[in-house]
Coordinates of C-alpha atoms and ligand atoms in Angstrom, one line a residue:
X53 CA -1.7 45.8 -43.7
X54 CA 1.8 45.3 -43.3
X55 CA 3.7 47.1 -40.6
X56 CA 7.2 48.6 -41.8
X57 CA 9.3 48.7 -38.9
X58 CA 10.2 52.5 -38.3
X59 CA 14.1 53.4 -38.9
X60 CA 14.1 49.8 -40.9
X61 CA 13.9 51.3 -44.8
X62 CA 13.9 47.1 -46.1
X63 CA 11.1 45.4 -44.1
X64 CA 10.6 41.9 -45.9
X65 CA 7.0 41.3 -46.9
X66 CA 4.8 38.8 -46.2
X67 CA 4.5 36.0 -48.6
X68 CA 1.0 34.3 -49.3
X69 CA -0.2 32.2 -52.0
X70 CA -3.9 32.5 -52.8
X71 CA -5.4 29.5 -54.5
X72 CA -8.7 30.1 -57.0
X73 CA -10.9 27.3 -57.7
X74 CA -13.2 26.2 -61.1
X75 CA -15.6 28.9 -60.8
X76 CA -13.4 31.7 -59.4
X77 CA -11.8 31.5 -63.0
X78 CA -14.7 30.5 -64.9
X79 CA -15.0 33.2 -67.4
X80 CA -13.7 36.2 -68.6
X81 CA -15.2 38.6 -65.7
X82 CA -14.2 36.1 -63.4
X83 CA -9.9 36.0 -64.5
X84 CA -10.8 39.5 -64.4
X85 CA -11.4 39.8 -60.9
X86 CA -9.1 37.4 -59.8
X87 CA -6.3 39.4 -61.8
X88 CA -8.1 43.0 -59.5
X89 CA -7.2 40.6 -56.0
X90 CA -3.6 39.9 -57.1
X91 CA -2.9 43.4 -58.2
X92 CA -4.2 44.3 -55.3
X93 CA -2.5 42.0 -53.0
X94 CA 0.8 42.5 -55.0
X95 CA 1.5 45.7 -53.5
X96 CA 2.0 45.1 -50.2
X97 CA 3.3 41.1 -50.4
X98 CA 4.9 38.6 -52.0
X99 CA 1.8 36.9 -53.9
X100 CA 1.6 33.3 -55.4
X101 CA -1.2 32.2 -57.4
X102 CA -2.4 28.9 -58.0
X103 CA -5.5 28.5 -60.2
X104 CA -7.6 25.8 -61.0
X105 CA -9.0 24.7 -64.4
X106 CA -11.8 27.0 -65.7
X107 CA -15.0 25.6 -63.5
X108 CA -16.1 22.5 -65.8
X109 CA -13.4 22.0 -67.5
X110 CA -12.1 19.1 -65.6
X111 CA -15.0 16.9 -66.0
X112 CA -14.8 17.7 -70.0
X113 CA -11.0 16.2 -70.3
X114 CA -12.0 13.6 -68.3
X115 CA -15.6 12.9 -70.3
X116 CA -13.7 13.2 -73.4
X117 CA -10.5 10.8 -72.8
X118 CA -13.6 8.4 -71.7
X119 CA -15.1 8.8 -74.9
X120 CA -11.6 8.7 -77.0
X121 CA -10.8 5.1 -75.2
X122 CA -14.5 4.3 -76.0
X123 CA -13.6 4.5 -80.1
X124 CA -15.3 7.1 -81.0
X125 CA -14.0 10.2 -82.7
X126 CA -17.4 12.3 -82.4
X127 CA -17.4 13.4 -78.9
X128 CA -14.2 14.2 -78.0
X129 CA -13.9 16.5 -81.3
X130 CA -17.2 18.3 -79.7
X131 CA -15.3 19.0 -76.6
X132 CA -12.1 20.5 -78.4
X133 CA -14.5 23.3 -80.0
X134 CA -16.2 23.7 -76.3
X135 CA -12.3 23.7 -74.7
X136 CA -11.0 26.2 -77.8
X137 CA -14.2 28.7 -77.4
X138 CA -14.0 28.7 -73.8
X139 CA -10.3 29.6 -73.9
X140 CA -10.6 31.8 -76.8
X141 CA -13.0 34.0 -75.4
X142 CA -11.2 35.1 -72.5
X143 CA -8.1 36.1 -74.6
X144 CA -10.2 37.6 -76.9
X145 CA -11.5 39.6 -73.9
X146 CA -8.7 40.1 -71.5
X147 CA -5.2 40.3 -73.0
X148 CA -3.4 43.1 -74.6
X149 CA -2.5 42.5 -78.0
X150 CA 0.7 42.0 -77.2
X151 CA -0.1 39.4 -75.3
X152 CA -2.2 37.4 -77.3
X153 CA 0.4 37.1 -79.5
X154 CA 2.6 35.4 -76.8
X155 CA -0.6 33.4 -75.2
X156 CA -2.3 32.0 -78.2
X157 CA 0.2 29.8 -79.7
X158 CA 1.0 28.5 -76.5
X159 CA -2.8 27.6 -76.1
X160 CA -2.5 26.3 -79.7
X161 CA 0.2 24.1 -78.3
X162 CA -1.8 22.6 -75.4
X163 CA -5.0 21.9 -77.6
X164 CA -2.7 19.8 -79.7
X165 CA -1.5 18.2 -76.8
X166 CA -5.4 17.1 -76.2
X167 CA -5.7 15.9 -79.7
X168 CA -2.7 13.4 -79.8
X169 CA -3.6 12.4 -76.2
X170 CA -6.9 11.9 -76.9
X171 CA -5.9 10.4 -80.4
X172 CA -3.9 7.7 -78.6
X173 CA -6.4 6.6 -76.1
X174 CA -8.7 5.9 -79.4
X175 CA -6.0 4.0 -81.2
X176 CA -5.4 2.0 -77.9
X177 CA -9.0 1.4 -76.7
X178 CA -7.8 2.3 -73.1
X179 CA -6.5 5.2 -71.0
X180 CA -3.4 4.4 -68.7
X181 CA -4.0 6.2 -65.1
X182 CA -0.7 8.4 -66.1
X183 CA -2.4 9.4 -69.6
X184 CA -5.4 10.3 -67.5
X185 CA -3.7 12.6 -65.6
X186 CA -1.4 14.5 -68.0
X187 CA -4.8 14.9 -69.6
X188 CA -7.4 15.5 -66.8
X189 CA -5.0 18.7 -65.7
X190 CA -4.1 20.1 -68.8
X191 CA -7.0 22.9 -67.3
X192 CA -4.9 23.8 -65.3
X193 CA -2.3 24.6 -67.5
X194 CA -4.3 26.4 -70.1
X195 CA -6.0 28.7 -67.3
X196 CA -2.7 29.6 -65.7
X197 CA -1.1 30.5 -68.8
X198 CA -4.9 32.8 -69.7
X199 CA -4.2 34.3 -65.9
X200 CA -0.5 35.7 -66.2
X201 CA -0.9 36.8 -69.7
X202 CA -4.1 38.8 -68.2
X203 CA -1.4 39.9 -65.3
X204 CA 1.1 41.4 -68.1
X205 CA -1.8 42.9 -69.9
X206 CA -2.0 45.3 -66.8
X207 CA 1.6 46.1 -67.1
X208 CA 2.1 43.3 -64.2
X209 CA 5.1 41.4 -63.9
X210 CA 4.0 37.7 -64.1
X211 CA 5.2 34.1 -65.4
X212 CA 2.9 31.2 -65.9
X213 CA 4.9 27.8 -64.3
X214 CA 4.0 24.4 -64.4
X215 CA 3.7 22.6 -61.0
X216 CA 5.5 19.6 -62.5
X217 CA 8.6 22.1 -62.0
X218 CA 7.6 21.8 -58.2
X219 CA 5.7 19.7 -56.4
X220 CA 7.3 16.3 -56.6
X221 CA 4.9 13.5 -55.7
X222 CA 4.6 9.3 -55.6
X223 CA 3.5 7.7 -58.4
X224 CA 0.1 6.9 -57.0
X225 CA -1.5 8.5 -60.3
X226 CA -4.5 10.1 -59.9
X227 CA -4.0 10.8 -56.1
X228 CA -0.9 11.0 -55.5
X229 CA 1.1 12.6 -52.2
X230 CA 3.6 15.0 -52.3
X231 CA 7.2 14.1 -51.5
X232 CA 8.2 17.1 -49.5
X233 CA 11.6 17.4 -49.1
X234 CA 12.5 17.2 -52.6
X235 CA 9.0 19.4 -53.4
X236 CA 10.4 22.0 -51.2
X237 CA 13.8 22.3 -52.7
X238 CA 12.6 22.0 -56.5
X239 CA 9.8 24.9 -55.0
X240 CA 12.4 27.2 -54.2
X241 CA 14.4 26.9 -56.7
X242 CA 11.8 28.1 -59.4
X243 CA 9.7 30.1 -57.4
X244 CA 12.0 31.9 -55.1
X245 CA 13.8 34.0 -57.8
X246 CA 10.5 35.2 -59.4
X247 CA 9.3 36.6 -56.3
X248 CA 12.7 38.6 -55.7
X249 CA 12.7 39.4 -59.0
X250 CA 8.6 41.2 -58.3
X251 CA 7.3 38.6 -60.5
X252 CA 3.7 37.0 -59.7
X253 CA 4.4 33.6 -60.1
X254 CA 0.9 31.9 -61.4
X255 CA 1.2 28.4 -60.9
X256 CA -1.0 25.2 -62.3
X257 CA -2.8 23.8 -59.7
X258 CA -3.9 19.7 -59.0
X259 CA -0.3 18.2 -60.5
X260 CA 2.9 17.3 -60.1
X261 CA 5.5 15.1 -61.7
X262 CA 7.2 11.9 -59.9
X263 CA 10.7 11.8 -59.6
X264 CA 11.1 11.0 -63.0
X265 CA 9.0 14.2 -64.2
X266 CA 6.1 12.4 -65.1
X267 CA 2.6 14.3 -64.8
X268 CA 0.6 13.3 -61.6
X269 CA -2.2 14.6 -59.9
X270 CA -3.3 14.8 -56.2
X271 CA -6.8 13.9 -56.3
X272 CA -10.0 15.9 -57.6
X273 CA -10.3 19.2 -56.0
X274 CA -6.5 18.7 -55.4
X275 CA -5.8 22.6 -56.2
X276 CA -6.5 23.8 -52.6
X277 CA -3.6 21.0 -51.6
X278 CA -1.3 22.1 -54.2
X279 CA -2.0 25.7 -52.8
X280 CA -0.9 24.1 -49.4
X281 CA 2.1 22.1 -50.6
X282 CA 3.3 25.2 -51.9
X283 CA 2.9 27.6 -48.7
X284 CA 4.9 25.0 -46.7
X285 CA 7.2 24.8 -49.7
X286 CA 7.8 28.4 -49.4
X287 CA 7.6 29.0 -45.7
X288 CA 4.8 31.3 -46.8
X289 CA 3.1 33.4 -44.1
X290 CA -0.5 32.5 -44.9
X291 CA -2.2 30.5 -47.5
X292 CA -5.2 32.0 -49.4
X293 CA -8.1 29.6 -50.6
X294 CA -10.3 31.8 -52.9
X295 CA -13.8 30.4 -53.4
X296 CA -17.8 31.1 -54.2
X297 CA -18.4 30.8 -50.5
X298 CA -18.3 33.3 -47.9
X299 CA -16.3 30.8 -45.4
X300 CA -17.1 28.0 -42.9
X301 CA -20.5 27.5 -42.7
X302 CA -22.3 26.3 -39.2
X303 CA -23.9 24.2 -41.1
X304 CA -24.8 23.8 -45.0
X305 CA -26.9 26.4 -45.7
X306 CA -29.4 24.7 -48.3
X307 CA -30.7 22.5 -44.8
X308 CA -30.3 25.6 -42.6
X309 CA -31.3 29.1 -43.7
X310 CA -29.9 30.5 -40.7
X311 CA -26.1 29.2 -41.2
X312 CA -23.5 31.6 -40.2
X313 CA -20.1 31.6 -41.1
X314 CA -17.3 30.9 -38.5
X315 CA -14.1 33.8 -37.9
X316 CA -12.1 30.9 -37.1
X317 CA -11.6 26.9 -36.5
X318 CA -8.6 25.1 -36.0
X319 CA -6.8 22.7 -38.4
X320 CA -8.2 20.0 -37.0
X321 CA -11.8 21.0 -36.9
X322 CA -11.6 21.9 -40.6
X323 CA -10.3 18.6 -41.7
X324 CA -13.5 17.0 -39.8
X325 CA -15.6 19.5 -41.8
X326 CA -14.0 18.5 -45.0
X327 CA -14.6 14.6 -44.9
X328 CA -17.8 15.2 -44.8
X329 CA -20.7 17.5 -46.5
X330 CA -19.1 20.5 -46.3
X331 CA -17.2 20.4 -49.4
X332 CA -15.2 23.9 -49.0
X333 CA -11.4 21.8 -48.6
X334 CA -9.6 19.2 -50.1
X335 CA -9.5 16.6 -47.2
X336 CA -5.1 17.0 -47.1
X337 CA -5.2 20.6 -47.7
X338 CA -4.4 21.4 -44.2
X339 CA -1.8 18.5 -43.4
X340 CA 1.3 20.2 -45.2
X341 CA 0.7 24.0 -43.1
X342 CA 0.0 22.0 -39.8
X343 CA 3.2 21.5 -38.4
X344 CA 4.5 25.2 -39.3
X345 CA 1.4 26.4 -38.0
X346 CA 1.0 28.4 -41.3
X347 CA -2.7 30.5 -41.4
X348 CA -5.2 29.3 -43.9
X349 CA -8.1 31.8 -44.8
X350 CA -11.1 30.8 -46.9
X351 CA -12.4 33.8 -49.0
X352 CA -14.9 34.2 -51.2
X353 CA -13.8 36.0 -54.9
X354 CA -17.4 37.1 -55.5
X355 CA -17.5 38.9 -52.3
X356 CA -13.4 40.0 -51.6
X357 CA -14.4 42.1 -48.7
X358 CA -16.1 39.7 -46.8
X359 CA -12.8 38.4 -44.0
X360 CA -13.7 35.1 -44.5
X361 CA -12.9 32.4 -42.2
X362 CA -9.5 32.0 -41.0
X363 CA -8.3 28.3 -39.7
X364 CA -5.2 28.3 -37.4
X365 CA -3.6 25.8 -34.7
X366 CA -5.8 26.9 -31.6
X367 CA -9.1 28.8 -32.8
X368 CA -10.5 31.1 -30.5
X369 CA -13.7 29.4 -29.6
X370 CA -17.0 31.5 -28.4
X371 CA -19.2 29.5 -26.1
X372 CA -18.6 25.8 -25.4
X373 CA -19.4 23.1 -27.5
X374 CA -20.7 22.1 -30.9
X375 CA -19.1 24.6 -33.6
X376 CA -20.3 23.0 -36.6
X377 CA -22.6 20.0 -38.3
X378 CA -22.0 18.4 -41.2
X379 CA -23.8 15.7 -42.6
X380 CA -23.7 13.1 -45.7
X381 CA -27.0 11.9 -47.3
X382 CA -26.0 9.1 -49.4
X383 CA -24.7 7.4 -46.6
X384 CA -25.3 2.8 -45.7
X385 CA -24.9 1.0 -42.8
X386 CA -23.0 -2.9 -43.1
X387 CA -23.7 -5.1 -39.9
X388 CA -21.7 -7.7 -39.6
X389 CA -21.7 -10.7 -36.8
X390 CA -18.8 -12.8 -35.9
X391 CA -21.8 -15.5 -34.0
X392 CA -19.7 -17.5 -31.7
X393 CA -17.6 -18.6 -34.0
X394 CA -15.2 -15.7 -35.3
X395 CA -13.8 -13.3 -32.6
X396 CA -14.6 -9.8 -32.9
X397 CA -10.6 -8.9 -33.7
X398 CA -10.8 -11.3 -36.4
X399 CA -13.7 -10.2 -38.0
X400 CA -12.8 -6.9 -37.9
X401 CA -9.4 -7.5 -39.0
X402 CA -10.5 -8.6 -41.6
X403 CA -13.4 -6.5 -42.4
X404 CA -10.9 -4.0 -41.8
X405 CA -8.5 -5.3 -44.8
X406 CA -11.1 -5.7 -47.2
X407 CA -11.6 -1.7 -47.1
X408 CA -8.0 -1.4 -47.5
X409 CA -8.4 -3.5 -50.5
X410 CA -10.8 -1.3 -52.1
X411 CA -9.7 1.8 -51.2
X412 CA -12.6 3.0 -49.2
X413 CA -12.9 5.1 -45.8
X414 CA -15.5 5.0 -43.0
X415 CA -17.6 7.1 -42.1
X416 CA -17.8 5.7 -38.9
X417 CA -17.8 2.7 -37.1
X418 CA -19.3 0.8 -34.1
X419 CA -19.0 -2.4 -32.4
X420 CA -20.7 -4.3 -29.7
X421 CA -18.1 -7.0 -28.4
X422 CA -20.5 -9.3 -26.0
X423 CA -23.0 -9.5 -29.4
X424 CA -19.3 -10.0 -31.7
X425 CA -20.8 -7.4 -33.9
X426 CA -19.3 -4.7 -36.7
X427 CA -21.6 -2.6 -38.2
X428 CA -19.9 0.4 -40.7
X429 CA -21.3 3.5 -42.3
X430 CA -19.4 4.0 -46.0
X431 CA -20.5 6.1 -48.7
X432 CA -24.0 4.8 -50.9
X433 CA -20.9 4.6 -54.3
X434 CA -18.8 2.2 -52.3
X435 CA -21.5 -0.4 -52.0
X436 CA -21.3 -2.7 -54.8
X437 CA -17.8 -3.1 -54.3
X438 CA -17.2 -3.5 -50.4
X439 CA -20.0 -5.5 -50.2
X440 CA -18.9 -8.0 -53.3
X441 CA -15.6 -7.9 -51.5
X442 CA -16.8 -8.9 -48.2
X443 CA -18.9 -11.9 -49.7
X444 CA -15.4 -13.1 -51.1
X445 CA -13.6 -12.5 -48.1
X446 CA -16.6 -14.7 -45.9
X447 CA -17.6 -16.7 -48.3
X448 CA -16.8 -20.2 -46.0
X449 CA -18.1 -19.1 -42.8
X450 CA -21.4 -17.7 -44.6
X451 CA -22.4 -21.0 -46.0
X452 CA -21.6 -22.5 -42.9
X453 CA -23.6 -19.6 -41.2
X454 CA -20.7 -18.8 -38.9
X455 CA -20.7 -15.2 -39.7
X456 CA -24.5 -13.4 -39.5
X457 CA -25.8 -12.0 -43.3
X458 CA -23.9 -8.8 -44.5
X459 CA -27.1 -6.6 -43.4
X460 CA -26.9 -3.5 -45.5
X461 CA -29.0 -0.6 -44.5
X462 CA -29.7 1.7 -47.4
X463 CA -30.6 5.2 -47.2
X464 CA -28.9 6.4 -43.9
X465 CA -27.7 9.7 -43.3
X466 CA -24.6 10.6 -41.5
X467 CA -24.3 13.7 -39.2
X468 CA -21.5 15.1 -37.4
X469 CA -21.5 17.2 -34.9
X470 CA -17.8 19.2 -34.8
X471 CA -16.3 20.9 -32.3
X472 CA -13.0 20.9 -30.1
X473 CA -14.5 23.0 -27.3
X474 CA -16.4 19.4 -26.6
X475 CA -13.6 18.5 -25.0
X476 CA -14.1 17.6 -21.4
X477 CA -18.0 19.6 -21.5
X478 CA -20.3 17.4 -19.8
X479 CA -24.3 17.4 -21.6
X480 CA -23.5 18.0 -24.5
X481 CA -24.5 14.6 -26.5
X482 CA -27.5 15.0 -24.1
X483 CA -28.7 17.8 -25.7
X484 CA -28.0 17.1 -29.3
X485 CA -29.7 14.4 -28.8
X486 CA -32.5 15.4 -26.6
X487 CA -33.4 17.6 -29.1
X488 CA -33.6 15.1 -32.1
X489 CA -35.9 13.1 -29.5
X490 CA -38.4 16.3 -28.7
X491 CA -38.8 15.9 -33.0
X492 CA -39.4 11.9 -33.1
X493 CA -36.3 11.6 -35.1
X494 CA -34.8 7.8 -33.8
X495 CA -30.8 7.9 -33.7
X496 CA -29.9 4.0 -35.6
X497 CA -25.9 4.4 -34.4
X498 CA -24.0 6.5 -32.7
X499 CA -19.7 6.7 -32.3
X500 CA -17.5 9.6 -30.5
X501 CA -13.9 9.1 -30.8
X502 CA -11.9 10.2 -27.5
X503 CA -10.6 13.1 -28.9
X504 CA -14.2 14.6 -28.5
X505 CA -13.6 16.6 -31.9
X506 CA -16.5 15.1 -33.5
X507 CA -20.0 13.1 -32.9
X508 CA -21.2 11.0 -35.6
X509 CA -24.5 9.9 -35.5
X510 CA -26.5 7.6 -38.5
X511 CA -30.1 8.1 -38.8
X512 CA -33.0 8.1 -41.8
X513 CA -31.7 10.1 -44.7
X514 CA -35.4 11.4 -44.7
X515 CA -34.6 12.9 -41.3
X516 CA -31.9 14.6 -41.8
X517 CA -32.8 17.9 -42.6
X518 CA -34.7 18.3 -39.5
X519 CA -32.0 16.9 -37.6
X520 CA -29.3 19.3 -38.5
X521 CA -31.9 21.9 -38.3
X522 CA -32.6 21.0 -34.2
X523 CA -29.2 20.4 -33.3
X524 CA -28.2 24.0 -34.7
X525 CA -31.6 25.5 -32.9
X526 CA -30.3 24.0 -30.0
X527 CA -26.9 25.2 -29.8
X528 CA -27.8 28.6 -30.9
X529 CA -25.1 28.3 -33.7
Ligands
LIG778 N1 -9.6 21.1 -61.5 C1 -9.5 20.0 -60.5 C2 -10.8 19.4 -60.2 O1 -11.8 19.8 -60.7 C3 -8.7 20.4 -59.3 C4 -9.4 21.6 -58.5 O2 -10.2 22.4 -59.1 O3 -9.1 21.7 -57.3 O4 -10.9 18.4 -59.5
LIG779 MG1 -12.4 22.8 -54.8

């Protein structure tokens, strides 16, 4: 794989960092096979790992701090002896004596560190969002110390290190963003001497630490970010996402049997595809390797010699048009009218602020300007709260009836038709959409931005599975 320059005896090797998620460490087997890809990998590059928690083990700290702040000793106690036995067993199975000497007081450690965390959430009766996070990614920690003490057990030169060491972040806890001129310094500081020194670095992913070094985290499923932070971090010469999927799907496969997966799509094709169904990326994974133009390959750890699907700056794009649909089922529709009485800006201004408030994105929006009309799709779990946030917001012009009900439309689906080859092709709406007429499936709203990545589309979440269905038969995807 790598080419040694003839007459050059010193030809610097490539540097990647590979990134496994929950399930690709979820058991014994499983570290074992990630530990068979970095051996392999480590002989002809500089290799980086990031690993996630064990798959599961997230949602346990979190369920058990819940339960801790809830009073109640029970629970969390039963989720220590799940987190101990789920731990144990893979060093029991995969380290070297040796090494389980080193590894299991240092898990001892971090299982204490859940008892007095959890411990103080009961005596408090809450959970700050900064205990939450210390706890919610002590997975991380635990499986990256499991993974380099498997690493040693093969004779491997490895270190576990904690990305609070690294990746420096805001102290917007429990999604925070990386600061990344002090993230890349503090990166190669630690990192950079491991690697010349052969070591395999195996680092925690989903935190950070603010300036102050206190645990953060970047958001749930943050480990492919972290992985991403990192590679830009390091200059790295690709960025490895190992997963339980082959690649890039056409489409999701449980709607359409026939998905295949894509060689290649460009950065900004795969951040459409993560916003919506397909669930294969963080959302900000690819912003930090954007600008540097850094390769990002998805791979599947089940299946290692499958290539995978590899998303650079300009993808080589087969024939024209849609490249991928993605869709979201729990999906409703707010309309909104301004009447007569409050210009479209206005209402959407502050329509507009009221998401801000709450925190929560579009999933696409419409507007008809002679009718002063809004209408918004937003996810089915943002409801309760936009909507209780909007009556607030129009309370006055409601009564008086200057601004038309908040009509919510329940059960919608979203689909979204991605591709940047749409660019500037002519039809192509036509015949996505002809075909979802030739099946009687009505289209309630429709919005293309002008960058002609993406079409998004509502209709009846009922429909749905027929719809992605004709549009791939259609484009032969
Ligand atoms: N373990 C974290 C989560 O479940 C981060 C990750 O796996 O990417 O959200
Ligand atoms: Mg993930």
């Amino acid at each position: 794989m790598v080419k040694v320059k003839e007459g050059s005896s010193k030809s610097k090797k490539p540097l990647i960092v590979m990134k496994f998620g929950g399930t690709s460490v979820g058991s014994p087997e499983r570290m074992q096979g990630v530990a068979d890809i970095l051996a392999e990998h480590a002989q002809h590059a500089d290799v980086v790992a990031v690993v996630s928690a064990m798959g599961g083990v997230t949602n346990m700290l979190i369920r058990a701090a819940t339960q801790a702040s809830e009073g109640s000793e029970e629970p969390w106690k039963g989720s220590r002896a799940e987190l101990a036995r789920r731990h144990r067993e893979v060093a029991d199975q995969c380290l070297s004596a040796a090494e389980q000497a080193t590894v299991l007081p240092r898990l001892a450690e971090q299982m204490k560190h859940f008892e007095d965390l959890c411990s103080g959430f009961t005596l408090l009766r809450e959970i700050t969002p900064r205990g939450m996070d210390t706890m919610s990614s002590l997975g991380e920690v635990l499986s990256a110390t499991l993974e380099s003490g498997i690493l040693r057990s093969r004779g491997l030169k490895s270190e576990t290190v904690d990305a609070t060491d690294c990746i420096v972040t805001d102290d917007n806890f429990g999604n925070a963003s990386p600061l990344f001129e002090e993230t890349r310094a503090k990166t190669q500081e630690r990192l950079m001497p491991l690697l010349k020194d052969g070591v395999i670095p195996v680092v925690t992913g989903f935190r950070g630490a603010t300036r102050e070094g206190v645990c953060t985290t970047l958001g749930r499923g943050g480990s492919d970010f972290s992985a991403t932070i990192l590679g830009a971090a390091l200059d790295a010469d690709e960025v490895w996402i190992w997963t339980d999927v082959d690649g890039v799907l056409t489409a999701d496969p449980r709607l359409v049997p026939e998905a295949r997966i894509l060689p290649e799509v460009s950065y900004r094709e795969a951040i459409e595809l993560s916003y919506f169904g397909a669930k294969v990326l963080h959302p900000k994974t690819i912003l930090p390797v954007m600008e540097k133009k850094i390769p990002v390959w998805i791979k599947n750890s089940f299946n290692p010699s499958c290539p995978g699907t590899k998303i650079v700056s300009a993808a080589r794009n087969g024939h024209g048009g849609i490249k991928a649909i993605t869709s979201v089922k729990e999906a409703v529709l707010i309309t909104l009218s301004g009447r007569n009485t409050v210009s479209f800006p206005q209402l959407a201004a502050r329509v507009f602020n009221s998401l801000y408030i709450e925190n929560v994105s579009t999933l696409m929006v419409t507007q008809s300007s002679a009718d002063n009309v809004l209408c918004f799709a937003i996810h089915q779990a943002d409801l309760a709260r936009v909507k209780a946030e909007l009556e607030k917001v129009f309370e006055l012009e409601m009564l008086h009836d200057y601004v038309g009900v908040l009509d919510v439309m329940p059960k919608v689906a979203i689909v979204v038709t991605v591709g940047e080859n749409m660019k500037g092709t002519p039809g192509i709406t036509g015949r996505a959409f002809g075909s979802l007429g030739r099946k009687g499936i009505n289209i309630i709203a429709i919005a293309q931005g002008s960058s002609e990545l993406s079409i998004s589309f509502a209709i009846k979440s009922s429909d749905m599975k027929e719809a992605v269905k004709a549009i791939h038969e259609e484009f032969e995807l």
